């Protein structure tokens, strides 16, 4: 009896120390959460404005989709580089300059849209610069969270908050983008440097990196360690890379599709359009927040929540073929948002907790690159398929989700000891 009481006391003390560590880092967590929020705003905020851009710039739907895609392509190429540099030199030394570059990119795109005729190509250059900044900002947050907390449960819960911040950005972005564009269509571009400046100040004053954050690792030794990580853990790492890309492909494909049909088919425009887009994204955000709270460090639970979420996504995507009623479509996309929101925090936690700290920045950055591949591919693929066969589009989204669910089922095999 006494032994049981002692065990309970020890558990309570551990739980108290965990919550105390998170509470102590509250302002740092808020500051870190601002980065994915701002990077998401910088991209998704333009989605409800794309149809307006097509008219103002005299471009096609495919060309407007490239305003989202070029940002992501540059990020895909540079994220692994930023991850390595952050492992070698320190997270904060990469994040702050990257936020500055993203802000400059927003200024260039905004100025071109405001003052220049034939501004499309200069807007793309500004967006490419934003992609450079995005590569060194949001993806580095995940390994930094892993560095800041020793306990897996603290890492999982904090990553859940970070992912929720990311999805909150997706919820706010169509509303804010549509609201700002209601004054001047190019105003969303100019809001990006303002947001980046806020995040730079928060990072500079409120985030203190762990002492070993500045530890330099020789490249040869680092390369050997990364190769060893992929040799030992490649099966489940590749699975998470693929699933992360698939979920973002479906999400950004859905957002592009909804933005287009709301205006062209249902005549839903401006702020009302932003509010409608926010409905499935709000479901995603809430689902992500709840999942981050529930999973703690239970890797078996992470697997099954991800699997169920992806199956929900597959079913809702397939059911979109049944009817084109507005509220039916929105309802199915809300279910899709719940499924995606359930999966993302689990994938974040699995990959962050499953990799050694020394290689964490590089591995999580490669994962972020894979997610950006989905972001980059979604809008142009959907734009092309909408011209030909919408039902084939929904079949593609559903089939991709089924493949992702199968991969999670077969490749992610947590050990029994990882359930506590």
Tab-separated table of C-alpha atoms in Angstrom, residues 196-387:
chain	number	residue	atom	x	y	z
A	196	UNK	CA	7.067	39.278	-39.835
A	197	UNK	CA	8.303	42.319	-37.865
A	198	UNK	CA	6.061	41.334	-34.927
A	199	UNK	CA	7.366	37.761	-34.975
A	200	UNK	CA	11.009	38.943	-35.159
A	201	UNK	CA	10.528	41.045	-32.015
A	202	UNK	CA	8.852	38.168	-30.169
A	203	UNK	CA	11.632	35.742	-31.149
A	204	UNK	CA	14.429	38.168	-30.276
A	205	UNK	CA	13.188	39.083	-26.793
A	206	UNK	CA	11.157	36.111	-25.561
A	207	UNK	CA	12.797	32.932	-26.908
A	208	UNK	CA	15.959	31.632	-25.269
A	209	UNK	CA	17.470	28.656	-27.035
A	210	UNK	CA	19.046	25.811	-25.024
A	211	UNK	CA	22.797	26.137	-24.518
A	212	UNK	CA	23.587	23.205	-26.799
A	213	UNK	CA	21.671	24.985	-29.599
A	214	UNK	CA	24.947	26.607	-30.668
A	215	UNK	CA	26.942	23.378	-30.699
A	216	UNK	CA	28.662	22.911	-34.067
A	217	UNK	CA	28.765	19.430	-35.587
A	218	UNK	CA	31.415	18.617	-38.229
A	219	UNK	CA	29.718	18.057	-41.589
A	220	UNK	CA	31.209	14.584	-42.139
A	221	UNK	CA	30.048	13.358	-38.738
A	222	UNK	CA	26.675	15.015	-39.225
A	223	UNK	CA	26.210	13.392	-42.652
A	224	UNK	CA	27.082	9.951	-41.233
A	225	UNK	CA	24.548	10.430	-38.410
A	226	UNK	CA	21.768	11.475	-40.812
A	227	UNK	CA	22.534	8.508	-43.091
A	228	UNK	CA	22.425	6.196	-40.073
A	229	UNK	CA	19.061	7.676	-39.036
A	230	UNK	CA	17.550	6.935	-42.465
A	231	UNK	CA	19.090	3.450	-42.509
A	232	UNK	CA	17.597	2.563	-39.118
A	233	UNK	CA	14.311	4.470	-39.325
A	234	UNK	CA	13.757	4.970	-43.045
A	235	UNK	CA	10.635	2.782	-43.231
A	236	UNK	CA	8.491	4.964	-40.981
A	237	UNK	CA	10.230	8.251	-41.879
A	238	UNK	CA	9.440	7.842	-45.585
A	239	UNK	CA	5.865	6.915	-44.660
A	240	UNK	CA	5.408	10.116	-42.653
A	241	UNK	CA	7.021	12.171	-45.438
A	242	UNK	CA	4.539	10.793	-47.988
A	243	UNK	CA	1.485	11.148	-45.756
A	244	UNK	CA	2.405	14.726	-44.777
A	245	UNK	CA	2.701	15.650	-48.473
A	246	UNK	CA	-0.582	13.906	-49.302
A	247	UNK	CA	-2.527	15.712	-46.557
A	248	UNK	CA	-1.244	19.133	-47.635
A	249	UNK	CA	-1.951	18.327	-51.309
A	250	UNK	CA	-5.569	17.530	-50.455
A	251	UNK	CA	-5.921	20.537	-48.122
A	252	UNK	CA	-4.587	23.155	-50.538
A	253	UNK	CA	-6.354	21.496	-53.448
A	254	UNK	CA	-9.627	21.788	-51.514
A	255	UNK	CA	-8.965	25.445	-50.639
A	256	UNK	CA	-8.221	26.350	-54.262
A	257	UNK	CA	-11.318	24.467	-55.454
A	258	UNK	CA	-13.595	26.141	-52.908
A	259	UNK	CA	-12.187	29.615	-53.582
A	260	UNK	CA	-12.854	29.169	-57.288
A	261	UNK	CA	-16.375	27.702	-57.151
A	262	UNK	CA	-17.592	29.999	-54.370
A	263	UNK	CA	-17.085	33.001	-56.631
A	264	UNK	CA	-17.686	31.554	-60.116
A	265	UNK	CA	-20.543	29.139	-59.348
A	266	UNK	CA	-22.248	30.418	-56.192
A	267	UNK	CA	-21.414	34.152	-56.517
A	268	UNK	CA	-19.970	34.248	-52.984
A	269	UNK	CA	-17.373	37.039	-52.840
A	270	UNK	CA	-15.227	39.216	-50.586
A	271	UNK	CA	-15.561	38.810	-46.808
A	272	UNK	CA	-18.460	36.352	-47.112
A	273	UNK	CA	-16.209	34.138	-49.230
A	274	UNK	CA	-13.492	34.324	-46.565
A	275	UNK	CA	-15.962	33.314	-43.856
A	276	UNK	CA	-17.190	30.346	-45.900
A	277	UNK	CA	-13.613	29.188	-46.518
A	278	UNK	CA	-12.971	29.433	-42.787
A	279	UNK	CA	-15.631	26.814	-41.939
A	280	UNK	CA	-13.671	23.661	-42.945
A	281	UNK	CA	-10.473	25.298	-41.722
A	282	UNK	CA	-12.070	25.994	-38.333
A	283	UNK	CA	-12.953	22.290	-38.074
A	284	UNK	CA	-9.339	21.462	-38.935
A	285	UNK	CA	-8.042	23.850	-36.267
A	286	UNK	CA	-10.298	22.488	-33.510
A	287	UNK	CA	-9.498	18.899	-34.446
A	288	UNK	CA	-5.774	19.663	-34.401
A	289	UNK	CA	-5.991	21.326	-30.975
A	290	UNK	CA	-7.945	18.445	-29.398
A	291	UNK	CA	-5.626	15.837	-30.924
A	292	UNK	CA	-2.528	17.628	-29.597
A	293	UNK	CA	-4.034	17.541	-26.099
A	294	UNK	CA	-5.077	13.876	-26.296
A	295	UNK	CA	-2.054	12.106	-27.786
A	296	UNK	CA	0.509	13.072	-25.108
A	297	UNK	CA	3.399	10.647	-25.856
A	298	UNK	CA	1.283	7.621	-26.799
A	299	UNK	CA	2.676	6.646	-30.198
A	300	UNK	CA	0.194	3.825	-30.732
A	301	UNK	CA	-2.641	6.297	-30.214
A	302	UNK	CA	-0.937	8.683	-32.662
A	303	UNK	CA	-0.959	5.958	-35.318
A	304	UNK	CA	-4.637	5.092	-34.917
A	305	UNK	CA	-5.846	8.700	-34.709
A	306	UNK	CA	-3.918	9.479	-37.904
A	307	UNK	CA	-5.353	6.409	-39.638
A	308	UNK	CA	-8.950	7.216	-38.636
A	309	UNK	CA	-8.504	10.881	-39.634
A	310	UNK	CA	-7.196	9.938	-43.103
A	311	UNK	CA	-10.040	7.446	-43.641
A	312	UNK	CA	-12.526	10.216	-42.760
A	313	UNK	CA	-10.799	12.362	-45.375
A	314	UNK	CA	-11.019	9.581	-47.986
A	315	UNK	CA	-14.731	8.962	-47.361
A	316	UNK	CA	-15.722	12.636	-47.362
A	317	UNK	CA	-13.726	13.262	-50.571
A	318	UNK	CA	-15.491	10.366	-52.323
A	319	UNK	CA	-18.924	11.549	-51.138
A	320	UNK	CA	-18.345	14.928	-52.839
A	321	UNK	CA	-19.336	13.261	-56.121
A	322	UNK	CA	-22.922	12.736	-54.932
A	323	UNK	CA	-24.202	16.327	-54.901
A	324	UNK	CA	-23.167	19.879	-55.781
A	325	UNK	CA	-25.473	21.469	-53.189
A	326	UNK	CA	-23.510	24.273	-51.476
A	327	UNK	CA	-24.124	23.221	-47.866
A	328	UNK	CA	-23.586	19.560	-48.693
A	329	UNK	CA	-20.175	20.440	-50.162
A	330	UNK	CA	-19.270	22.563	-47.146
A	331	UNK	CA	-20.367	19.751	-44.767
A	332	UNK	CA	-18.158	17.215	-46.547
A	333	UNK	CA	-15.213	19.626	-46.528
A	334	UNK	CA	-15.738	20.186	-42.777
A	335	UNK	CA	-15.424	16.407	-42.276
A	336	UNK	CA	-12.272	16.513	-44.434
A	337	UNK	CA	-10.889	19.297	-42.213
A	338	UNK	CA	-11.501	17.196	-39.101
A	339	UNK	CA	-9.621	14.289	-40.652
A	340	UNK	CA	-6.612	16.386	-41.702
A	341	UNK	CA	-6.546	18.178	-38.324
A	342	UNK	CA	-6.454	14.855	-36.493
A	343	UNK	CA	-3.496	13.590	-38.503
A	344	UNK	CA	-1.096	16.543	-38.610
A	345	UNK	CA	-0.192	16.861	-34.864
A	346	UNK	CA	0.373	13.093	-34.680
A	347	UNK	CA	2.771	13.163	-37.635
A	348	UNK	CA	4.632	16.130	-36.095
A	349	UNK	CA	5.019	14.359	-32.750
A	350	UNK	CA	6.041	11.008	-34.264
A	351	UNK	CA	8.819	12.525	-36.334
A	352	UNK	CA	10.117	14.953	-33.679
A	353	UNK	CA	10.213	12.412	-30.866
A	354	UNK	CA	11.609	9.628	-33.045
A	355	UNK	CA	14.799	11.421	-34.154
A	356	UNK	CA	17.928	12.286	-32.173
A	357	UNK	CA	18.356	15.956	-31.285
A	358	UNK	CA	21.533	16.388	-33.358
A	359	UNK	CA	19.761	15.472	-36.629
A	360	UNK	CA	16.302	16.713	-35.660
A	361	UNK	CA	16.529	20.000	-37.568
A	362	UNK	CA	17.485	18.314	-40.834
A	363	UNK	CA	15.006	15.410	-40.606
A	364	UNK	CA	12.045	17.607	-39.632
A	365	UNK	CA	13.036	20.069	-42.339
A	366	UNK	CA	12.926	17.317	-44.969
A	367	UNK	CA	9.474	16.469	-43.614
A	368	UNK	CA	8.468	20.121	-43.971
A	369	UNK	CA	9.782	20.050	-47.563
A	370	UNK	CA	7.530	17.085	-48.275
A	371	UNK	CA	4.561	18.985	-46.872
A	372	UNK	CA	5.419	21.942	-49.091
A	373	UNK	CA	5.427	19.616	-52.116
A	374	UNK	CA	1.768	18.973	-51.323
A	375	UNK	CA	1.119	22.706	-50.931
A	376	UNK	CA	2.851	23.415	-54.252
A	377	UNK	CA	1.161	20.643	-56.243
A	378	UNK	CA	-2.394	20.961	-54.923
A	379	UNK	CA	-3.600	24.236	-56.531
A	380	UNK	CA	-2.202	23.745	-60.099
A	381	UNK	CA	-3.334	20.094	-60.278
A	382	UNK	CA	-6.825	21.062	-59.110
A	383	UNK	CA	-6.905	24.027	-61.515
A	384	UNK	CA	-6.139	21.716	-64.454
A	385	UNK	CA	-8.568	18.972	-63.377
A	386	UNK	CA	-11.442	21.407	-62.773
A	387	UNK	CA	-11.366	22.261	-66.488
